C-alpha positions as MATLAB code, in Angstrom:
seq = 'MKLAIFVNLVIFNAVWFACVLGAANNKAWIGLLALLGFAVWQLSISRHRRADVYIFITAGIIGTIIDTAYSQTGLLAYASPAPGPDFAPWWIIALWLNFSLALNYCLRWLQGFLPLSVVFGFVGGPLAYYGGVKLNAVFIQTESVWPALLIIGLAWALVTPLLVYLSGWFVRQQQLTALKDTA';
ca = [
     -16.812   12.643    5.092;
     -14.300   15.192    4.544;
     -13.329   14.286    8.234;
     -12.873   10.929    7.904;
     -10.581   11.273    4.806;
      -8.200   13.696    7.193;
      -8.077   11.173    9.425;
      -7.459    8.514    6.599;
      -4.554   10.545    5.482;
      -3.277   10.856    9.311;
      -3.806    7.017   10.479;
      -2.494    6.117    6.705;
       1.174    8.431    7.531;
       1.450    7.172   11.111;
       1.412    3.319    9.929;
       3.994    4.248    7.544;
       6.249    5.340   10.584;
       5.383    2.516   13.037;
       5.827    0.038   10.273;
       8.819    1.570    8.441;
      10.797    2.552   11.840;
       9.615   -0.539   14.236;
      11.565   -2.920   11.117;
      14.286   -0.942   11.584;
      13.835   -1.502   15.264;
      13.516   -4.942   15.449;
      10.238   -4.248   16.593;
       8.289   -5.189   13.936;
       5.254   -5.625   15.636;
       4.412   -2.138   15.729;
       3.968   -1.781   12.369;
       1.497   -4.796   12.370;
      -0.211   -4.262   15.610;
      -0.694   -0.572   14.267;
      -2.688   -1.670   10.975;
      -4.741   -4.124   12.255;
      -5.975   -0.993   14.173;
      -6.129    1.543   11.115;
      -7.836   -1.944    9.102;
     -10.305   -2.377   12.183;
     -11.117    1.496   12.144;
     -11.193    1.690    8.449;
     -13.549   -0.944    7.875;
     -15.819   -0.101   10.507;
     -16.797    2.778    9.603;
     -16.706    1.603    5.733;
     -19.808    1.932    3.150;
     -18.156   -0.333    1.008;
     -17.093   -2.974    3.301;
     -16.958   -5.682    0.244;
     -14.741   -2.969   -1.683;
     -12.200   -2.861    1.581;
     -11.651   -6.100    1.573;
     -11.300   -7.227   -1.906;
      -8.351   -4.672   -2.945;
      -6.590   -4.826    0.538;
      -6.536   -8.920    0.075;
      -5.278   -7.543   -3.836;
      -2.758   -4.943   -2.732;
      -1.328   -7.952   -0.540;
      -1.016  -10.219   -2.520;
       0.645   -8.188   -5.416;
       3.358   -6.895   -2.625;
       3.437   -9.670   -1.343;
       4.886  -11.166   -4.839;
       6.685   -8.098   -5.877;
       8.642   -7.600   -2.520;
       9.255  -10.603   -2.712;
      11.516  -10.788   -6.508;
      13.042   -7.508   -5.325;
      14.272  -10.208   -2.417;
      15.146  -12.918   -4.519;
      16.998  -11.041   -7.423;
      19.093   -9.677   -5.145;
      17.537   -5.876   -5.403;
      16.488   -5.888   -1.597;
      17.159   -6.675    2.010;
      14.814   -5.870    4.912;
      15.244   -5.460    8.357;
      12.763   -7.785   10.371;
      13.196   -9.871    7.347;
      10.565  -12.852    8.841;
       8.890  -14.510    8.065;
      12.626  -15.767    5.783;
      15.727  -13.492    3.941;
      13.957  -14.830    0.154;
      10.119  -13.933    1.143;
       8.243   -9.932    1.668;
       8.773   -9.701    6.008;
       5.566   -9.211    7.735;
       5.708   -5.736    8.042;
       6.401   -4.714    3.917;
       3.348   -6.290    3.330;
       1.473   -4.535    5.692;
       1.871   -1.781    4.497;
       1.159   -2.986    0.957;
      -2.197   -3.237    3.168;
      -2.364    0.041    4.243;
      -1.846    1.752    1.133;
      -5.232   -0.528    0.346;
      -6.698    1.249    3.053;
      -5.875    4.862    1.557;
      -7.403    4.128   -1.691;
     -10.950    5.283   -2.094;
     -10.086    7.219    0.792;
      -7.279   10.382    0.864;
      -6.421    8.972   -2.252;
      -9.896    8.483   -3.633;
      -9.463   11.249   -5.867;
      -6.602    9.646   -8.030;
      -9.245    7.816   -9.434;
     -10.434   10.393  -11.730;
      -7.311   10.998  -13.253;
      -5.532    7.676  -13.672;
      -2.218    8.767  -16.346;
      -1.440   11.009  -13.156;
      -1.832    7.527  -10.884;
       1.225    6.597  -12.952;
       3.345    9.623  -12.320;
       2.541    9.308   -8.768;
       3.232    5.378   -8.567;
       6.940    6.034  -10.514;
       7.547    8.977   -8.124;
       6.279    7.844   -4.997;
       6.836    4.114   -4.838;
      10.871    4.795   -5.202;
      10.379    7.742   -2.294;
       8.617    5.234    0.096;
      11.462    2.845    0.055;
      14.167    5.034   -0.075;
      12.280    7.018    2.882;
      12.785    3.028    4.887;
      16.583    2.966    3.268;
      17.260    6.231    4.826;
      15.256    4.709    8.398;
      17.312    1.866    8.317;
      14.831   -0.421    7.618;
      15.529   -1.566    3.629;
      19.150   -1.806    1.995;
      19.667   -1.342   -1.438;
      21.780   -4.126   -2.605;
      23.405   -2.536   -5.665;
      26.223   -0.937   -6.487;
      24.631    2.377   -7.293;
      20.781    3.852   -5.506;
      19.257    4.551   -9.031;
      19.567    1.842  -10.409;
      16.998    0.023   -8.019;
      14.864    3.076   -7.412;
      14.271    3.241  -11.323;
      13.371   -0.858  -10.462;
      10.498    0.370   -8.395;
       9.352    3.625   -9.911;
       8.650    1.085  -12.991;
       6.873   -1.697  -10.962;
       4.820    1.172   -9.071;
       3.847    2.813  -12.231;
       2.297   -0.407  -13.734;
       0.932   -1.227   -9.692;
      -0.572    2.071   -7.810;
      -3.380    2.803  -11.746;
      -4.142   -0.760  -11.237;
      -4.831   -0.462   -7.746;
      -6.000    2.742   -8.165;
      -8.825    1.327  -10.922;
      -9.450   -1.824   -9.028;
     -10.351    0.079   -5.887;
     -13.309    2.132   -8.148;
     -14.325   -1.513   -9.931;
     -14.492   -3.277   -6.621;
     -16.915    0.223   -4.901;
     -18.926    0.126   -8.348;
     -19.844   -3.765   -8.371;
     -20.574   -3.860   -4.532;
     -23.189   -0.698   -6.037;
     -24.283   -2.613   -8.857;
     -24.675   -5.514   -7.015;
     -26.530   -3.721   -4.114;
     -29.012   -2.156   -7.179;
     -29.914   -6.068   -7.794;
     -30.974   -6.515   -4.303;
     -32.705   -3.501   -3.597;
     -34.921   -4.061   -6.965;
];
């Protein structure tokens, strides 16, 4: 089990780099392919596959909405902006999906510390985007970088505990359903 969590952490980070560096080099397909491999592997070994699929879909929807808002308000622009400049690019949606694949594994510890997940999101979200800025995959459109990072931090401070909570809730619901089915 510990090995699977460690492998999840390593692949989670590798997919982040594949998505960001692929987008920065106009090869966003590399990150999408890396995510596909990660998703297939993670779901194939999952003990709660249905819950993982639910959080995967939920994070994808939320991430699409948030990053589309960043794009449409002019807060951020993205390298490799397909499907279009006013919509969250596929590779950034892949990053949200990637994050979801870590929630019940290497980030599961956050489920016992929801208040800490607020801090984790407030700090980690902007750091991830700033990493994208430094690697030329994300472009902050504000005069100063700090207001944009603050907005991103506030969004992630709300979304991270929500996704952390939902990931655990989906697992508990799947376990309850399994118990009812065996009764």
